[in-house]
mmCIF file of C-alpha atoms and ligand atoms in Angstrom:
data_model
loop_
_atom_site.group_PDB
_atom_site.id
_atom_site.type_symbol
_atom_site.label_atom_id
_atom_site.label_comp_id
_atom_site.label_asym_id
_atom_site.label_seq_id
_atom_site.Cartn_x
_atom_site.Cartn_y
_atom_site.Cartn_z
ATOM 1 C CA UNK A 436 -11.795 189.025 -45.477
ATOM 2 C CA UNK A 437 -10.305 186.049 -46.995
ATOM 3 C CA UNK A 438 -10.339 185.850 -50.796
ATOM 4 C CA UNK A 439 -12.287 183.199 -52.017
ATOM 5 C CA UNK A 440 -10.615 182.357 -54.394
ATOM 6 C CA UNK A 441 -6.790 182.128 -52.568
ATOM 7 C CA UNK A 442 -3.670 180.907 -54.872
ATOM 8 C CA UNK A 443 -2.477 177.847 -53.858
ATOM 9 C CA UNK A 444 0.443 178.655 -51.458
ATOM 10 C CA UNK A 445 -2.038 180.528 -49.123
ATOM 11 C CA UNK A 446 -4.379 177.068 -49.139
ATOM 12 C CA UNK A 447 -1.062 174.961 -48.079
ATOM 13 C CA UNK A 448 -0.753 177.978 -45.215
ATOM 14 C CA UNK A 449 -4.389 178.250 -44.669
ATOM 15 C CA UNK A 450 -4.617 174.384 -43.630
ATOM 16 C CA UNK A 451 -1.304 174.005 -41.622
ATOM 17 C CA UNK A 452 -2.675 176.744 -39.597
ATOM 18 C CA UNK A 453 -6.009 175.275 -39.469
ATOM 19 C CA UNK A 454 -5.248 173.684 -35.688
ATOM 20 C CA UNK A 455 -4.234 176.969 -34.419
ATOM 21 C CA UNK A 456 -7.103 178.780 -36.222
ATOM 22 C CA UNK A 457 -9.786 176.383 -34.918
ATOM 23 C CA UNK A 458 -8.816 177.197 -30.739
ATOM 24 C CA UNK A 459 -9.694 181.238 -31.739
ATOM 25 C CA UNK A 460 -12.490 180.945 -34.199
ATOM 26 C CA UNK A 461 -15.041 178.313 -34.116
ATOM 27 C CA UNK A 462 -16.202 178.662 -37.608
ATOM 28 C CA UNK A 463 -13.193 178.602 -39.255
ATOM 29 C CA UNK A 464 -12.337 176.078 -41.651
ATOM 30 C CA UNK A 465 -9.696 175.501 -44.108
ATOM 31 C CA UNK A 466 -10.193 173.366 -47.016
ATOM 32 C CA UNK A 467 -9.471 174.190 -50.511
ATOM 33 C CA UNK A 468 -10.723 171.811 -52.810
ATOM 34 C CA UNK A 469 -8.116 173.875 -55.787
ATOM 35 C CA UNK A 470 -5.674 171.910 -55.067
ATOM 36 C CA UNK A 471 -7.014 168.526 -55.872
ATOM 37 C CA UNK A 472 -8.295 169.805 -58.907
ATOM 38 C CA UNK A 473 -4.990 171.220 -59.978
ATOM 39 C CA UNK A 474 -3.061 168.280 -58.920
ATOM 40 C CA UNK A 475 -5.867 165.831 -61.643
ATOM 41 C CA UNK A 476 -4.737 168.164 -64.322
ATOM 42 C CA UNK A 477 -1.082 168.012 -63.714
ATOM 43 C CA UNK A 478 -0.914 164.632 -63.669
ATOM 44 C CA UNK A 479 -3.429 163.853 -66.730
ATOM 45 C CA UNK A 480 -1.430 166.102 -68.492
ATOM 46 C CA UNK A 481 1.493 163.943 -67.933
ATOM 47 C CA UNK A 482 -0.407 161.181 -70.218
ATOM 48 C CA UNK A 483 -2.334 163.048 -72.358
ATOM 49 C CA UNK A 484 -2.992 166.308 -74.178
ATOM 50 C CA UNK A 485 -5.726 168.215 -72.150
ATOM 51 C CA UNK A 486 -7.939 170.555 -74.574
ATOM 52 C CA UNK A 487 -10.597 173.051 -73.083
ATOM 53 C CA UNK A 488 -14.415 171.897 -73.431
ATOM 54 C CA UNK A 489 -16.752 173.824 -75.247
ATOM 55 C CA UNK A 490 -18.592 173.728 -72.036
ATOM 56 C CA UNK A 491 -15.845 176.138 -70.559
ATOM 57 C CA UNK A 492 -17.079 179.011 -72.031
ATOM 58 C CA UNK A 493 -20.278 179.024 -70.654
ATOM 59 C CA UNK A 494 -19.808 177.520 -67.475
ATOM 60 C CA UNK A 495 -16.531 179.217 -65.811
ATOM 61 C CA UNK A 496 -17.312 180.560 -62.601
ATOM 62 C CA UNK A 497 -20.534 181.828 -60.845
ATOM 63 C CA UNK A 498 -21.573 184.032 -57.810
ATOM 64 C CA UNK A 499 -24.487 182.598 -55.624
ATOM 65 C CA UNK A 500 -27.492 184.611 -55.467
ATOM 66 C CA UNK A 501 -26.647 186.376 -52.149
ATOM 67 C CA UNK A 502 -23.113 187.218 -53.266
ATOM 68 C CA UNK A 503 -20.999 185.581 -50.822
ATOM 69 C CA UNK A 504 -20.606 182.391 -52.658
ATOM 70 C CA UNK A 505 -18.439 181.424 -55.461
ATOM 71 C CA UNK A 506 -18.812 178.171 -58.066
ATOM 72 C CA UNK A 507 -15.648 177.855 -60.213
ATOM 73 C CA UNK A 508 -16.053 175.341 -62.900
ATOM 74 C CA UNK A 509 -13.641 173.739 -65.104
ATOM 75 C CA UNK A 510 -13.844 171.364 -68.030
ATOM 76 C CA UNK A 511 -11.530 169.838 -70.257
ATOM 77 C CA UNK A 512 -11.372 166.811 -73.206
ATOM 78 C CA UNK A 513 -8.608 164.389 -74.006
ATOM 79 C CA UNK A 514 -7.928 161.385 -75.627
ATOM 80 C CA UNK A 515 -10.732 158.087 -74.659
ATOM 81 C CA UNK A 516 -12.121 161.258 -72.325
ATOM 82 C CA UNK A 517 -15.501 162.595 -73.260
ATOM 83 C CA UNK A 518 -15.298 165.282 -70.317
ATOM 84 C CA UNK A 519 -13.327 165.719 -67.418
ATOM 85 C CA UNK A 520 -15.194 168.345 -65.142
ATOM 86 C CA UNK A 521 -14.950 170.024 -61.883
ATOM 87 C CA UNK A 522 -17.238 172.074 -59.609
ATOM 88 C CA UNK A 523 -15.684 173.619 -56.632
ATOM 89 C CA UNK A 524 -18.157 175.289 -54.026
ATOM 90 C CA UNK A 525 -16.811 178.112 -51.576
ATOM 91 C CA UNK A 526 -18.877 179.725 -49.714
ATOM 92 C CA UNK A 527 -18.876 180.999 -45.816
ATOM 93 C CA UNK A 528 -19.899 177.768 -44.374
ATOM 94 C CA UNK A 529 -18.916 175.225 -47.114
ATOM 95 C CA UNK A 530 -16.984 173.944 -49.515
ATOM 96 C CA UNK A 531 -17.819 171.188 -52.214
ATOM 97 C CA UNK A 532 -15.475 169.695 -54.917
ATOM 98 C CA UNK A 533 -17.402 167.630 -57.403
ATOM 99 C CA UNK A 534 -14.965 166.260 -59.634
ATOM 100 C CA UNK A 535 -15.823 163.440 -62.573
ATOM 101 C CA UNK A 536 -13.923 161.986 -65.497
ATOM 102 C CA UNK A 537 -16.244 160.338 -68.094
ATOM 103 C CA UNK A 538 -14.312 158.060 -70.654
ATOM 104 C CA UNK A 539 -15.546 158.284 -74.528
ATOM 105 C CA UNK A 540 -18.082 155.010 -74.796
ATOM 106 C CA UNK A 541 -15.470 152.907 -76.711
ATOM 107 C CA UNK A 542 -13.818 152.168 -73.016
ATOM 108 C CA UNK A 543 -15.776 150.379 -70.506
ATOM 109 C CA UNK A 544 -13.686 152.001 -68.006
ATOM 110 C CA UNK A 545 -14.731 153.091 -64.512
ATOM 111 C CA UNK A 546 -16.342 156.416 -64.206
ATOM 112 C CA UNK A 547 -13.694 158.745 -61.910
ATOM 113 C CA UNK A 548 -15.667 160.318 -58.736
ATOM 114 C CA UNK A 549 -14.922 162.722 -56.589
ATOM 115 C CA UNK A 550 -17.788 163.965 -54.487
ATOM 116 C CA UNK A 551 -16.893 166.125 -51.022
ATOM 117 C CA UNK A 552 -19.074 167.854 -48.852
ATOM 118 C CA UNK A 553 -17.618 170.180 -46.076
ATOM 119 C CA UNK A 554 -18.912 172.482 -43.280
ATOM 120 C CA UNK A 555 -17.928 173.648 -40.290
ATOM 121 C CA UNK A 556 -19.309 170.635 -38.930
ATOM 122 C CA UNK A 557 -18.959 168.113 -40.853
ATOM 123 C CA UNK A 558 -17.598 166.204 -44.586
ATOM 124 C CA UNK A 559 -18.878 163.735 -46.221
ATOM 125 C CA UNK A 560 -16.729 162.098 -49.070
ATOM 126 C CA UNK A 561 -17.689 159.563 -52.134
ATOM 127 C CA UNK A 562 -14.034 158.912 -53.793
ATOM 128 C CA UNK A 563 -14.267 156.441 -56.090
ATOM 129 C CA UNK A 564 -13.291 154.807 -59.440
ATOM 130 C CA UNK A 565 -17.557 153.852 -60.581
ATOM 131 C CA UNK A 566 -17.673 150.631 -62.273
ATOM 132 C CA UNK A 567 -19.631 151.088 -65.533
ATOM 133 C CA UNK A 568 -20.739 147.777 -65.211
ATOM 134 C CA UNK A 569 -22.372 145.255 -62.485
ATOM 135 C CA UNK A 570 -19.122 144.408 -60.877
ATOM 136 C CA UNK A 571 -21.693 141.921 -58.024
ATOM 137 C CA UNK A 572 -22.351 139.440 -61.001
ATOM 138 C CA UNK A 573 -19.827 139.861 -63.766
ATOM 139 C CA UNK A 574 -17.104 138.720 -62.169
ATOM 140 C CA UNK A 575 -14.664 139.109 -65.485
ATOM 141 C CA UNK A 576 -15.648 143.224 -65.070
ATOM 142 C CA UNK A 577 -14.962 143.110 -61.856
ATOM 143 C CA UNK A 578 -11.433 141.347 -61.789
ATOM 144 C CA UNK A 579 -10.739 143.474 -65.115
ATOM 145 C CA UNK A 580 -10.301 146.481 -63.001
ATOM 146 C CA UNK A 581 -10.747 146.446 -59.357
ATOM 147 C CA UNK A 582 -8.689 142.379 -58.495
ATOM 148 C CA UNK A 583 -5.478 144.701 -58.222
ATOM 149 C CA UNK A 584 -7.029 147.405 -56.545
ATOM 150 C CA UNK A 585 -8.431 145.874 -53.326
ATOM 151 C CA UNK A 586 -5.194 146.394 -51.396
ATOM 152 C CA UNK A 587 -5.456 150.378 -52.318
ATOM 153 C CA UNK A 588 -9.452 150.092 -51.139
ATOM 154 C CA UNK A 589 -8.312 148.537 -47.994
ATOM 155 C CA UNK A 590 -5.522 151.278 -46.907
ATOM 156 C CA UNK A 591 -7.782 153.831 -47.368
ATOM 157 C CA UNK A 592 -11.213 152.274 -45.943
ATOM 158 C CA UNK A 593 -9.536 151.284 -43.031
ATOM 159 C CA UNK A 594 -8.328 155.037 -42.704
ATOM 160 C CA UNK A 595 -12.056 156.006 -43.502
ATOM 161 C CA UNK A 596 -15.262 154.301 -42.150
ATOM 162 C CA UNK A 597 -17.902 153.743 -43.338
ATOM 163 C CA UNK A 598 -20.578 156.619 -43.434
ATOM 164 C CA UNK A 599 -23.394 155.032 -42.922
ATOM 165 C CA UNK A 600 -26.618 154.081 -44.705
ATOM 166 C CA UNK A 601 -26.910 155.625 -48.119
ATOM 167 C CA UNK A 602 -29.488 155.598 -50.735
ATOM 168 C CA UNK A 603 -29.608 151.946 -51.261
ATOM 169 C CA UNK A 604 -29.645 152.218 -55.126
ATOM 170 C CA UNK A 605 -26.172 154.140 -54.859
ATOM 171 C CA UNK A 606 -24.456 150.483 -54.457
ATOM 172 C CA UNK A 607 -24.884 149.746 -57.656
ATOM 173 C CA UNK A 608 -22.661 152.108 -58.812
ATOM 174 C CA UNK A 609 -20.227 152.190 -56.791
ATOM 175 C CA UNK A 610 -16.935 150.019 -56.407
ATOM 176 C CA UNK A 611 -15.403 147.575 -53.372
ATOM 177 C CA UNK A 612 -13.026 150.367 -53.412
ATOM 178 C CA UNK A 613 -15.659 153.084 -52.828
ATOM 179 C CA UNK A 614 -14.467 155.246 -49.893
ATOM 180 C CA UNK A 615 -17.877 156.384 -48.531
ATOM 181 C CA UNK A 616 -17.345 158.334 -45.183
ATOM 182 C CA UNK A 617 -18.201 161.060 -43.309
ATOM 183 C CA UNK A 618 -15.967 163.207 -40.501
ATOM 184 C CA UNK A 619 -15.955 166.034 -38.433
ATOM 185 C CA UNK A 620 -13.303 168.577 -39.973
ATOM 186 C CA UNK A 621 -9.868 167.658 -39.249
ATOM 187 C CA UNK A 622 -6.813 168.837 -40.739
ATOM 188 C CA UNK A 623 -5.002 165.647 -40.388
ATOM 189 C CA UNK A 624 -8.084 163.953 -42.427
ATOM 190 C CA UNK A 625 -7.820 166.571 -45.410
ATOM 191 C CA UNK A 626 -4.359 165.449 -45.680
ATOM 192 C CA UNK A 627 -5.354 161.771 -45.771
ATOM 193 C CA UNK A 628 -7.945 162.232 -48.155
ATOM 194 C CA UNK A 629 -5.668 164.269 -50.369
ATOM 195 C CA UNK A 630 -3.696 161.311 -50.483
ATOM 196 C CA UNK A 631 -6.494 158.921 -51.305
ATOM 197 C CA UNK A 632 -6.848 160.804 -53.971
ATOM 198 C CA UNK A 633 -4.233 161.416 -55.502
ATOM 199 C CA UNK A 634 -3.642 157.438 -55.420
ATOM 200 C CA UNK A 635 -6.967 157.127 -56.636
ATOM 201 C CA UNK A 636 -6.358 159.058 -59.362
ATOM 202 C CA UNK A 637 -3.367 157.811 -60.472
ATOM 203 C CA UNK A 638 -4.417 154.145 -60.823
ATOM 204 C CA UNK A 639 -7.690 155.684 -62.427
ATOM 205 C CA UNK A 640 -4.882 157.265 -64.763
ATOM 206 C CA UNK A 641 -3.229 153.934 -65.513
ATOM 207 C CA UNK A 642 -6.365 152.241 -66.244
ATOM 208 C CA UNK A 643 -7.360 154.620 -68.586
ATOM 209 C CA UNK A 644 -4.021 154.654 -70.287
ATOM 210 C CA UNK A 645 -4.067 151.034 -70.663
ATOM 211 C CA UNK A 646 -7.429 150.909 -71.719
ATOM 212 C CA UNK A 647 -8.037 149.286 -75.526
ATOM 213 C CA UNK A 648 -10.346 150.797 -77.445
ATOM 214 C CA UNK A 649 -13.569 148.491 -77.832
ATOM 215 C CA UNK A 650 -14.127 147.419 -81.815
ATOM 216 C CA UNK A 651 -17.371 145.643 -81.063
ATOM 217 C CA UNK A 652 -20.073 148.158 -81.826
ATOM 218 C CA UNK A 653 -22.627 146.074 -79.666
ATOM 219 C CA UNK A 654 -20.531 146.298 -76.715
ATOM 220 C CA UNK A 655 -20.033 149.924 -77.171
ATOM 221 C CA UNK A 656 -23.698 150.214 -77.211
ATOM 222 C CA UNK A 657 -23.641 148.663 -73.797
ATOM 223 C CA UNK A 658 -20.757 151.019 -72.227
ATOM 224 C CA UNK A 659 -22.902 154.419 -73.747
ATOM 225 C CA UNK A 660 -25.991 152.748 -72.170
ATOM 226 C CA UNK A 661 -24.292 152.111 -68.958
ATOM 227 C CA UNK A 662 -22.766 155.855 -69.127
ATOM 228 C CA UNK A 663 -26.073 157.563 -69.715
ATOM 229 C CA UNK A 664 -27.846 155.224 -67.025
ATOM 230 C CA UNK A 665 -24.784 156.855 -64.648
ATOM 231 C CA UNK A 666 -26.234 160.659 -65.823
ATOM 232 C CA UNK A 667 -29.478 160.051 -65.418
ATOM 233 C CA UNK A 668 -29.049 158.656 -61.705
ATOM 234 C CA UNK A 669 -27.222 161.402 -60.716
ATOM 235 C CA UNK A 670 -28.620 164.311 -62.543
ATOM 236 C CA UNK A 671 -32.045 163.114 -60.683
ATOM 237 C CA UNK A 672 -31.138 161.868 -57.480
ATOM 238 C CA UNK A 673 -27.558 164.128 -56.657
ATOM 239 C CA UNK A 674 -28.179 165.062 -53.214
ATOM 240 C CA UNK A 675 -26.725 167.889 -53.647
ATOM 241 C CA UNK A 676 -29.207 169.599 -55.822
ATOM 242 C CA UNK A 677 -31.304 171.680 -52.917
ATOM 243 C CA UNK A 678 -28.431 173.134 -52.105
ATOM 244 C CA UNK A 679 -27.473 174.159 -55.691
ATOM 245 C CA UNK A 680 -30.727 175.466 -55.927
ATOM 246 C CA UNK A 681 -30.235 177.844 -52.819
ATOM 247 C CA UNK A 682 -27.056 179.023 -53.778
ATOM 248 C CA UNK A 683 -28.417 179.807 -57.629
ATOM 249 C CA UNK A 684 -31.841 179.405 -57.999
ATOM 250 C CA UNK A 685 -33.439 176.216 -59.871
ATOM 251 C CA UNK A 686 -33.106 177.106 -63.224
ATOM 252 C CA UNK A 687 -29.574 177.914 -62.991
ATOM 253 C CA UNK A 688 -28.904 174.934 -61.111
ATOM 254 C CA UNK A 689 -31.034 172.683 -63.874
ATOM 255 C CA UNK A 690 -29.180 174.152 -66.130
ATOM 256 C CA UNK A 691 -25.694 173.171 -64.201
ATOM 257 C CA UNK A 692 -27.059 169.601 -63.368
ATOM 258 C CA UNK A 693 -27.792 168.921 -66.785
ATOM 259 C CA UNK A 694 -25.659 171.442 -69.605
ATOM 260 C CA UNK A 695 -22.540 171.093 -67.043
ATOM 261 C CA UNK A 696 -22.181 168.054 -64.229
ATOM 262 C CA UNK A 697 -24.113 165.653 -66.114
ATOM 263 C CA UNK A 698 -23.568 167.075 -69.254
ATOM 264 C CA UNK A 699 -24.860 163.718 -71.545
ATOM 265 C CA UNK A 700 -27.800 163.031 -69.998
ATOM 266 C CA UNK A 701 -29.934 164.547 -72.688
ATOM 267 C CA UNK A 702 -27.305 163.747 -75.720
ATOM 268 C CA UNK A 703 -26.092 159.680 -75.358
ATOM 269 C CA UNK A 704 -29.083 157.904 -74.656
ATOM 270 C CA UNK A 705 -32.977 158.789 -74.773
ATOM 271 C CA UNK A 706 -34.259 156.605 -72.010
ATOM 272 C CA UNK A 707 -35.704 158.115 -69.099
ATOM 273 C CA UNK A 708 -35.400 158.456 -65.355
ATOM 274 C CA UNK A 709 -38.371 155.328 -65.170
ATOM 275 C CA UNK A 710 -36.959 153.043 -67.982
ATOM 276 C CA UNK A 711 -33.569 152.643 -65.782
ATOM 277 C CA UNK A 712 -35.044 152.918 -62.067
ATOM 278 C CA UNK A 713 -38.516 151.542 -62.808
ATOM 279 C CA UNK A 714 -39.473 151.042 -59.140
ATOM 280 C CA UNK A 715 -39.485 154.843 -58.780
ATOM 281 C CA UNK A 716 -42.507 155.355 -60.736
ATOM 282 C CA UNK A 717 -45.589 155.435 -58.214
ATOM 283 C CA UNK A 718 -49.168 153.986 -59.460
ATOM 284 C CA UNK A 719 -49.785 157.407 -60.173
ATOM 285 C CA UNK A 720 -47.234 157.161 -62.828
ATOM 286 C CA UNK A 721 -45.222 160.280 -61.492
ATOM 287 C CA UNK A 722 -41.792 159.935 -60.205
ATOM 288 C CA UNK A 723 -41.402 159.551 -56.476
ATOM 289 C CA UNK A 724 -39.633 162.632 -55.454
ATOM 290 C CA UNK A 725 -38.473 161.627 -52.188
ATOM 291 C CA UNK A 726 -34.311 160.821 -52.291
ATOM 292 C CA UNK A 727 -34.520 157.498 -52.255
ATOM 293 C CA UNK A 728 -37.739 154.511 -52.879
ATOM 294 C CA UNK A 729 -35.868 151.240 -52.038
ATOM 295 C CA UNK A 730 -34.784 153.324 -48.748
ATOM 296 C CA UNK A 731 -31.391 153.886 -47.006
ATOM 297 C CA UNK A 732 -29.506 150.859 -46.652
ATOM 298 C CA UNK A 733 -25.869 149.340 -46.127
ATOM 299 C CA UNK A 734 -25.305 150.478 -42.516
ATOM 300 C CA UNK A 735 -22.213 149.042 -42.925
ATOM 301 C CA UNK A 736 -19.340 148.177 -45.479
ATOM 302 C CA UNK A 737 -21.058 145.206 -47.807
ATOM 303 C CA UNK A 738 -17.723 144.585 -48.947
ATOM 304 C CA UNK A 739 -15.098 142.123 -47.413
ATOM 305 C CA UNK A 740 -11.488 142.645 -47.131
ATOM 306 C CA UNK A 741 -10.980 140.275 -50.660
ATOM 307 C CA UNK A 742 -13.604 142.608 -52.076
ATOM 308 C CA UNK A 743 -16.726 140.711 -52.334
ATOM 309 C CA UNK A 744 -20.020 141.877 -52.020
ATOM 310 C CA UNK A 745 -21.969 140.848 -49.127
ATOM 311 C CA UNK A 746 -24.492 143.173 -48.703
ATOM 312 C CA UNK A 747 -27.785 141.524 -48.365
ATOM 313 C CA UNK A 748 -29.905 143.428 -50.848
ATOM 314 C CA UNK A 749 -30.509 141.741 -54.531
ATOM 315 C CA UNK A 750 -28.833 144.441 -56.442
ATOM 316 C CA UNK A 751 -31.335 144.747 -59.963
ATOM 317 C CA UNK A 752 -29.275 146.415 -62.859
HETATM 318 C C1 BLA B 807 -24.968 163.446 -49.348
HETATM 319 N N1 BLA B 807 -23.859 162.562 -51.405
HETATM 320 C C2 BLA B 807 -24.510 162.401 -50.224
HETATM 321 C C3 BLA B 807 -24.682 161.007 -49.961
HETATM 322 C C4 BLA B 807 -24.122 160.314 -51.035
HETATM 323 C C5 BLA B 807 -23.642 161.281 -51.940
HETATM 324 C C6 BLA B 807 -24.048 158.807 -51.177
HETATM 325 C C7 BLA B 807 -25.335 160.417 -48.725
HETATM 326 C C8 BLA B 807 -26.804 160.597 -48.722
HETATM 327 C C9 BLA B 807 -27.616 159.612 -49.526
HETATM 328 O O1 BLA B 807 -27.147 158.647 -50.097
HETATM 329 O O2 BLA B 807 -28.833 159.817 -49.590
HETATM 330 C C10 BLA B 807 -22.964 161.115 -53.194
HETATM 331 N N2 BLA B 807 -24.340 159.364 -54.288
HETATM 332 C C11 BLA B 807 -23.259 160.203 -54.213
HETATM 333 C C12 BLA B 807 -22.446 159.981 -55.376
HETATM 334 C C13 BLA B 807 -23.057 159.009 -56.124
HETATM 335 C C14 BLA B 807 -24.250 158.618 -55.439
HETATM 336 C C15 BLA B 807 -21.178 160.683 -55.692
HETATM 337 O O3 BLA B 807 -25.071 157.753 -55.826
HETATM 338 C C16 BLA B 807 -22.548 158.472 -57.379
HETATM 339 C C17 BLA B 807 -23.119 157.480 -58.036
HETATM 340 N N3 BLA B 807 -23.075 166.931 -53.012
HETATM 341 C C18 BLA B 807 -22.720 167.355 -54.279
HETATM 342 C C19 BLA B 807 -22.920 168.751 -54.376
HETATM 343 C C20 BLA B 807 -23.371 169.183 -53.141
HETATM 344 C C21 BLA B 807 -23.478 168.010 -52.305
HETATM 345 C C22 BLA B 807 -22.638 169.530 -55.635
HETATM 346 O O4 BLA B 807 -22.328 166.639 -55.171
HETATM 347 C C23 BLA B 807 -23.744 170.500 -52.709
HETATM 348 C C24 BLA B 807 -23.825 171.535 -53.502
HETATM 349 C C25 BLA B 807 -23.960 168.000 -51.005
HETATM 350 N N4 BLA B 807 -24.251 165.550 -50.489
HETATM 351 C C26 BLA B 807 -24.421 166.873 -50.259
HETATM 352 C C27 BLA B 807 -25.171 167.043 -49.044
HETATM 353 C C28 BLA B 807 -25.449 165.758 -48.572
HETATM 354 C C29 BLA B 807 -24.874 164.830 -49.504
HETATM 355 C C30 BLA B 807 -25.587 168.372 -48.443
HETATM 356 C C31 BLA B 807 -26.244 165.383 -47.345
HETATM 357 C C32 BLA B 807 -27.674 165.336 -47.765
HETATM 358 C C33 BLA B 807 -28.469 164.309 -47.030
HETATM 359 O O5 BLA B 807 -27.922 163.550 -46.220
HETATM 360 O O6 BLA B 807 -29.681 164.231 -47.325
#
């Protein structure tokens, strides 16, 4: 049985063979996420000094409940970065890298994402640098960071389609870079996304490195409001959560969402789930539970090639 946990020269084998593996063996798939992760923290620590979180020592690595799953976390802090974290899934039928980088509120920043889903089946990817502000009507945030980037967006979103109609409220934090796509496993589009990336990383990397550090204490209010409207969305809403729950049980995976992947949400701001995202309360005053209340929208890319929105929805920060 293959180790779950395999260095990295077996991955680079693993996935070369992956073509030749797939005409014997249905089910197998090779992806390691380890690699991505390891390449982030070689190349941040070609800018910056990377020092272990005090979240490491309680959240390293995890079995799931049945045994045959493995979570290995990782967490780090560095100069203008609050917490850089990773999740990486492996089990027998999936594999999920959750990578984030959350600058320290004195940089307004994007928010580095890095959210893959695989099975045998299928993967679907959210790679992105997530404005921390409305990049649809302040045009000065927008052209601050992304104006240079749309070339990078386009390479890559040509490469990767569009995946289809997401939870509509999703849009608002994500970039006209956003690669949002789904695909059936493919060794050729591991290698491409490996590559996105990396890329995507880097510039993230340059931004960050650039970045000034904000004086004006109002405006920092706004980029720790903004950051802790970011938590809250996703600690609620991740899709991912029922199947965190499976693999560890809910309080475990509360306790991941909130101590660990969103780590924050209860520490940098004390609004709630209803003060951001007010049209998820129902009459009854109880938070909608289904994913999504606007509804799945955005069947296609609202973004044109120059990078302007033109989705149809009125997008209410
Ligand atoms: C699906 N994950 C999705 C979807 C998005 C994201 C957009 C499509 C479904 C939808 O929108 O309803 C990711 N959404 C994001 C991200 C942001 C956002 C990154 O708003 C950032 C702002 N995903 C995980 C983890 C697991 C996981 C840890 O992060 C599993 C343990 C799985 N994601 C996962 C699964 C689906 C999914 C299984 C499909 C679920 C579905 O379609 O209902």
């Amino acid at each position: 049985q293959r180790s779950l946990l395999p260095p990295l020269k077996t991955v680079t084998t693993f996935t070369r063979d992956w073509g030749r593996r797939r005409s014997t063996c249905i089910q197998s798939f090779s992806v390691s996420y380890h690699k991505f992760v390891e390449f982030a923290l070689d190349e941040t620590r070609r800018h910056s000094h990377l020092n272990s979180s005090p979240l490491q020592e309680k959240f390293s690595s995890m079995n799931s409940k049945d045994g045959k799953g493995m979570l290995s976390m990782l967490s780090f802090e560095a100069t203008k970065i609050r917490l850089l974290r990773s999740l990486i899934i492996e089990t027998e039928t999936m594999q999920v890298f959750d990578f984030t980088v959350f600058p320290e509120a004195e940089y307004d920043v994007p928010i580095f994402c890095a959210n893959f889903f695989t099975s045998a089946k299928t993967n679907i990817v959210v790679l992105d640098l997530n404005p921390l502000h409305d990049i649809i009507n302040r045009h000065e945030y927008k052209d601050k960071y992304f104006k240079s980037l749309i070339p990078l967006g386009l390479k890559y979103t040509q490469l990767f389609p569009w995946g289809g109609k997401l939870t509509s409220e999703s849009i608002n934090f994500f970039s006209p870079i956003v690669i949002w796509t789904k695909f059936t496993s493919n060794p050729q589009k591991y290698d491409i996304l490996y590559s996105a990336f990396r890329d995507y990383y880097k510039v993230w990397l340059e931004l960050i490195c650039k970045s000034v550090k904000e004086t004006d204490k109002s405006q920092v209010v706004l980029n720790l409001e903004a950051q802790h409207r970011y938590l809250t969305w996703r600690v609620e809403k991740d899709p991912g959560q029922g199947v965190l729950k499976k693999l560890i049980g809910d309080t475990l995976a509360k306790d991941l969402l909130r101590k660990f992947l969103f780590n924050g949400v209860d520490e940098l701001g004390s609004k709630t789930f209803y003060d951001y995202f007010p049209h998820y309360c129902t009459q009854e005053g109880m938070l909608n539970k289904k994913g999504n209340i606007v509804g799945k929208s955005f069947e296609n890319r609202p973004w044109n090639a120059r990078g302007e929105f033109i989705g149809n929805w009125f997008l209410n920060w």
